[in-house]
Amino acid sequence: MALPLGIFLGGSVTAIPVVTGVAEGVSHQKKQNEEAANQTRMIKFNMLISCDSDDELADEVDNGILVLRHDKAWIVPRDKTNKPIPPVQNIQPPLHAFAGFYIQYPDDNRNPPERGLVSTISDDPPMLNWIYIDRRTFEAKYGNRTASIEHIVGEWDWTEDESGVILDGWEGFVAVDEGDGEGTAWGAEGLRWALYFDANDDGLKGKRKKGQKMFEVVLERRLQSEEEQLKQMQEAEKKMQVKSAGDLKTQFTAPAAERKRNVWGRKD
Ligand SMILES: *[C@@H]1O[C@H](CO)[C@@H](O)[C@H](O)[C@H]1NC(C)=O
Ligand SMILES: *[C@@H]1O[C@H](CO)[C@@H](O)[C@H](O)[C@H]1NC(C)=O
């Protein structure tokens, strides 16, 4: 009997058979479960933020949502439909909420391989970046492989009930006040609360200015509905078709060459 494994094929994941022969026993079932886990690892989610602190400033991060901007991850309030509420009007481009999933980080020098985390950084074009923690500053950032490879890129995981995000085995995430109190941390955009990872579990000792506010936060996974995912995939596919059609035109000079040959042929 062939092993019914889920295979990642051209962007779509095949269904995982649930039934397994009794004789094949536990180890096959285990393999299947691992594969199933891999599939669920690729379900896209947003990150909702909660914060337990009694400090009144903590209200600015509690019930927030993670957004990606200026190469960093920020916490802003969210509305009832879980969309980010920009700190100021008419932010351009609009704030982009983290929307990502787990996938192995491609680096032969990481042994065993580490599970990374990717997110779209814009919808148009639909681009994915790695989410990583800067080794020097412990800020949460995003970037391509070149930008991230020297930093902490994993192991990203979820909590036992799969509801929360963890890194390196624990939920060491904190929001750090990078505002000046007037809400002008990043020009006129009003971004204030940056996400950090307390990698040494010492309250970001040496990484944070004296008196700079910091709150422990929980990153809650909010799974996107199948409908949302399908819509996004279709949109991405449409865009890719347009793109590759454009590329074909510029790359393939063969038809023109053939035309020339035909012309020559006729002339001869
Ligand atoms: C995911 O799949 C890969 C390749 O089949 C496998 O090596 C890895 O152990 C799986 N990971 C999980 C968490 O199931
Ligand atoms: C990766 O990101 C860096 C900036 O962090 C940029 O300079 C570089 O061009 C990017 N590489 C690719 C292949 O896009």
PDB file of N, CA, C and O in Angstrom, residues 76-101:
ATOM      1  N   VAL A  76      -1.357  48.354  16.487  1.00  0.00           N
ATOM      2  CA  VAL A  76      -2.332  49.446  16.420  1.00  0.00           C
ATOM      3  C   VAL A  76      -3.694  48.878  16.836  1.00  0.00           C
ATOM      4  O   VAL A  76      -3.885  47.666  16.812  1.00  0.00           O
ATOM      5  N   PRO A  77      -4.635  49.750  17.205  1.00  0.00           N
ATOM      6  CA  PRO A  77      -5.975  49.251  17.554  1.00  0.00           C
ATOM      7  C   PRO A  77      -6.645  48.613  16.343  1.00  0.00           C
ATOM      8  O   PRO A  77      -6.248  48.864  15.210  1.00  0.00           O
ATOM      9  N   ARG A  78      -7.668  47.799  16.607  1.00  0.00           N
ATOM     10  CA  ARG A  78      -8.408  47.171  15.505  1.00  0.00           C
ATOM     11  C   ARG A  78      -9.895  47.485  15.649  1.00  0.00           C
ATOM     12  O   ARG A  78     -10.375  47.753  16.752  1.00  0.00           O
ATOM     13  N   ASP A  79     -10.603  47.427  14.504  1.00  0.00           N
ATOM     14  CA  ASP A  79     -12.045  47.680  14.558  1.00  0.00           C
ATOM     15  C   ASP A  79     -12.805  46.363  14.737  1.00  0.00           C
ATOM     16  O   ASP A  79     -12.198  45.308  14.909  1.00  0.00           O
ATOM     17  N   LYS A  80     -14.128  46.424  14.647  1.00  0.00           N
ATOM     18  CA  LYS A  80     -14.947  45.237  14.937  1.00  0.00           C
ATOM     19  C   LYS A  80     -14.744  44.128  13.903  1.00  0.00           C
ATOM     20  O   LYS A  80     -15.009  42.970  14.159  1.00  0.00           O
ATOM     21  N   THR A  81     -14.295  44.510  12.693  1.00  0.00           N
ATOM     22  CA  THR A  81     -14.074  43.500  11.667  1.00  0.00           C
ATOM     23  C   THR A  81     -12.606  43.061  11.638  1.00  0.00           C
ATOM     24  O   THR A  81     -12.136  42.492  10.657  1.00  0.00           O
ATOM     25  N   ASN A  82     -11.883  43.369  12.717  1.00  0.00           N
ATOM     26  CA  ASN A  82     -10.463  43.007  12.837  1.00  0.00           C
ATOM     27  C   ASN A  82      -9.569  43.663  11.795  1.00  0.00           C
ATOM     28  O   ASN A  82      -8.559  43.086  11.382  1.00  0.00           O
ATOM     29  N   LYS A  83      -9.947  44.842  11.361  1.00  0.00           N
ATOM     30  CA  LYS A  83      -9.074  45.618  10.480  1.00  0.00           C
ATOM     31  C   LYS A  83      -8.323  46.640  11.330  1.00  0.00           C
ATOM     32  O   LYS A  83      -8.873  47.172  12.292  1.00  0.00           O
ATOM     33  N   PRO A  84      -7.058  46.908  10.967  1.00  0.00           N
ATOM     34  CA  PRO A  84      -6.310  47.899  11.742  1.00  0.00           C
ATOM     35  C   PRO A  84      -6.920  49.298  11.626  1.00  0.00           C
ATOM     36  O   PRO A  84      -7.378  49.689  10.557  1.00  0.00           O
ATOM     37  N   ILE A  85      -6.917  50.004  12.739  1.00  0.00           N
ATOM     38  CA  ILE A  85      -7.350  51.405  12.728  1.00  0.00           C
ATOM     39  C   ILE A  85      -6.090  52.260  12.690  1.00  0.00           C
ATOM     40  O   ILE A  85      -5.310  52.257  13.629  1.00  0.00           O
ATOM     41  N   PRO A  86      -5.871  52.966  11.580  1.00  0.00           N
ATOM     42  CA  PRO A  86      -4.637  53.762  11.487  1.00  0.00           C
ATOM     43  C   PRO A  86      -4.644  54.880  12.524  1.00  0.00           C
ATOM     44  O   PRO A  86      -5.697  55.466  12.789  1.00  0.00           O
ATOM     45  N   PRO A  87      -3.486  55.191  13.110  1.00  0.00           N
ATOM     46  CA  PRO A  87      -3.406  56.226  14.133  1.00  0.00           C
ATOM     47  C   PRO A  87      -3.745  57.611  13.582  1.00  0.00           C
ATOM     48  O   PRO A  87      -4.206  58.473  14.315  1.00  0.00           O
ATOM     49  N   VAL A  88      -3.493  57.832  12.301  1.00  0.00           N
ATOM     50  CA  VAL A  88      -3.873  59.106  11.682  1.00  0.00           C
ATOM     51  C   VAL A  88      -4.613  58.821  10.379  1.00  0.00           C
ATOM     52  O   VAL A  88      -4.493  57.736   9.812  1.00  0.00           O
ATOM     53  N   GLN A  89      -5.361  59.793   9.913  1.00  0.00           N
ATOM     54  CA  GLN A  89      -6.148  59.627   8.688  1.00  0.00           C
ATOM     55  C   GLN A  89      -5.253  59.550   7.454  1.00  0.00           C
ATOM     56  O   GLN A  89      -4.155  60.086   7.441  1.00  0.00           O
ATOM     57  N   ASN A  90      -5.782  58.893   6.419  1.00  0.00           N
ATOM     58  CA  ASN A  90      -5.173  58.923   5.089  1.00  0.00           C
ATOM     59  C   ASN A  90      -3.715  58.475   5.033  1.00  0.00           C
ATOM     60  O   ASN A  90      -2.894  59.081   4.350  1.00  0.00           O
ATOM     61  N   ILE A  91      -3.396  57.437   5.780  1.00  0.00           N
ATOM     62  CA  ILE A  91      -2.058  56.860   5.699  1.00  0.00           C
ATOM     63  C   ILE A  91      -1.892  56.197   4.338  1.00  0.00           C
ATOM     64  O   ILE A  91      -2.755  55.449   3.892  1.00  0.00           O
ATOM     65  N   GLN A  92      -0.801  56.505   3.632  1.00  0.00           N
ATOM     66  CA  GLN A  92      -0.532  55.901   2.308  1.00  0.00           C
ATOM     67  C   GLN A  92       0.858  55.306   2.245  1.00  0.00           C
ATOM     68  O   GLN A  92       1.804  55.972   2.628  1.00  0.00           O
ATOM     69  N   PRO A  93       1.026  54.072   1.762  1.00  0.00           N
ATOM     70  CA  PRO A  93      -0.067  53.134   1.485  1.00  0.00           C
ATOM     71  C   PRO A  93      -0.777  52.765   2.777  1.00  0.00           C
ATOM     72  O   PRO A  93      -0.216  52.986   3.842  1.00  0.00           O
ATOM     73  N   PRO A  94      -2.002  52.196   2.682  1.00  0.00           N
ATOM     74  CA  PRO A  94      -2.743  51.862   3.902  1.00  0.00           C
ATOM     75  C   PRO A  94      -1.950  50.885   4.767  1.00  0.00           C
ATOM     76  O   PRO A  94      -1.099  50.162   4.257  1.00  0.00           O
ATOM     77  N   LEU A  95      -2.227  50.858   6.059  1.00  0.00           N
ATOM     78  CA  LEU A  95      -1.555  49.910   6.963  1.00  0.00           C
ATOM     79  C   LEU A  95      -1.810  48.489   6.484  1.00  0.00           C
ATOM     80  O   LEU A  95      -2.931  48.154   6.096  1.00  0.00           O
ATOM     81  N   HIS A  96      -0.779  47.669   6.530  1.00  0.00           N
ATOM     82  CA  HIS A  96      -0.937  46.274   6.124  1.00  0.00           C
ATOM     83  C   HIS A  96      -0.846  45.368   7.347  1.00  0.00           C
ATOM     84  O   HIS A  96       0.193  45.303   7.998  1.00  0.00           O
ATOM     85  N   ALA A  97      -1.930  44.672   7.648  1.00  0.00           N
ATOM     86  CA  ALA A  97      -1.933  43.757   8.798  1.00  0.00           C
ATOM     87  C   ALA A  97      -1.106  42.517   8.481  1.00  0.00           C
ATOM     88  O   ALA A  97      -1.118  42.031   7.340  1.00  0.00           O
ATOM     89  N   PHE A  98      -0.379  42.014   9.482  1.00  0.00           N
ATOM     90  CA  PHE A  98       0.290  40.741   9.319  1.00  0.00           C
ATOM     91  C   PHE A  98      -0.736  39.726   8.828  1.00  0.00           C
ATOM     92  O   PHE A  98      -1.828  39.611   9.397  1.00  0.00           O
ATOM     93  N   ALA A  99      -0.420  38.975   7.782  1.00  0.00           N
ATOM     94  CA  ALA A  99      -1.270  37.888   7.289  1.00  0.00           C
ATOM     95  C   ALA A  99      -0.317  36.808   6.801  1.00  0.00           C
ATOM     96  O   ALA A  99       0.227  36.907   5.707  1.00  0.00           O
ATOM     97  N   GLY A 100      -0.059  35.826   7.648  1.00  0.00           N
ATOM     98  CA  GLY A 100       0.995  34.884   7.294  1.00  0.00           C
ATOM     99  C   GLY A 100       0.787  33.489   7.811  1.00  0.00           C
ATOM    100  O   GLY A 100      -0.278  33.144   8.332  1.00  0.00           O
ATOM    101  N   PHE A 101       1.829  32.676   7.636  1.00  0.00           N
ATOM    102  CA  PHE A 101       1.757  31.266   8.031  1.00  0.00           C
ATOM    103  C   PHE A 101       3.164  30.748   8.286  1.00  0.00           C
ATOM    104  O   PHE A 101       4.160  31.428   7.992  1.00  0.00           O
TER     105      PHE A 101
END
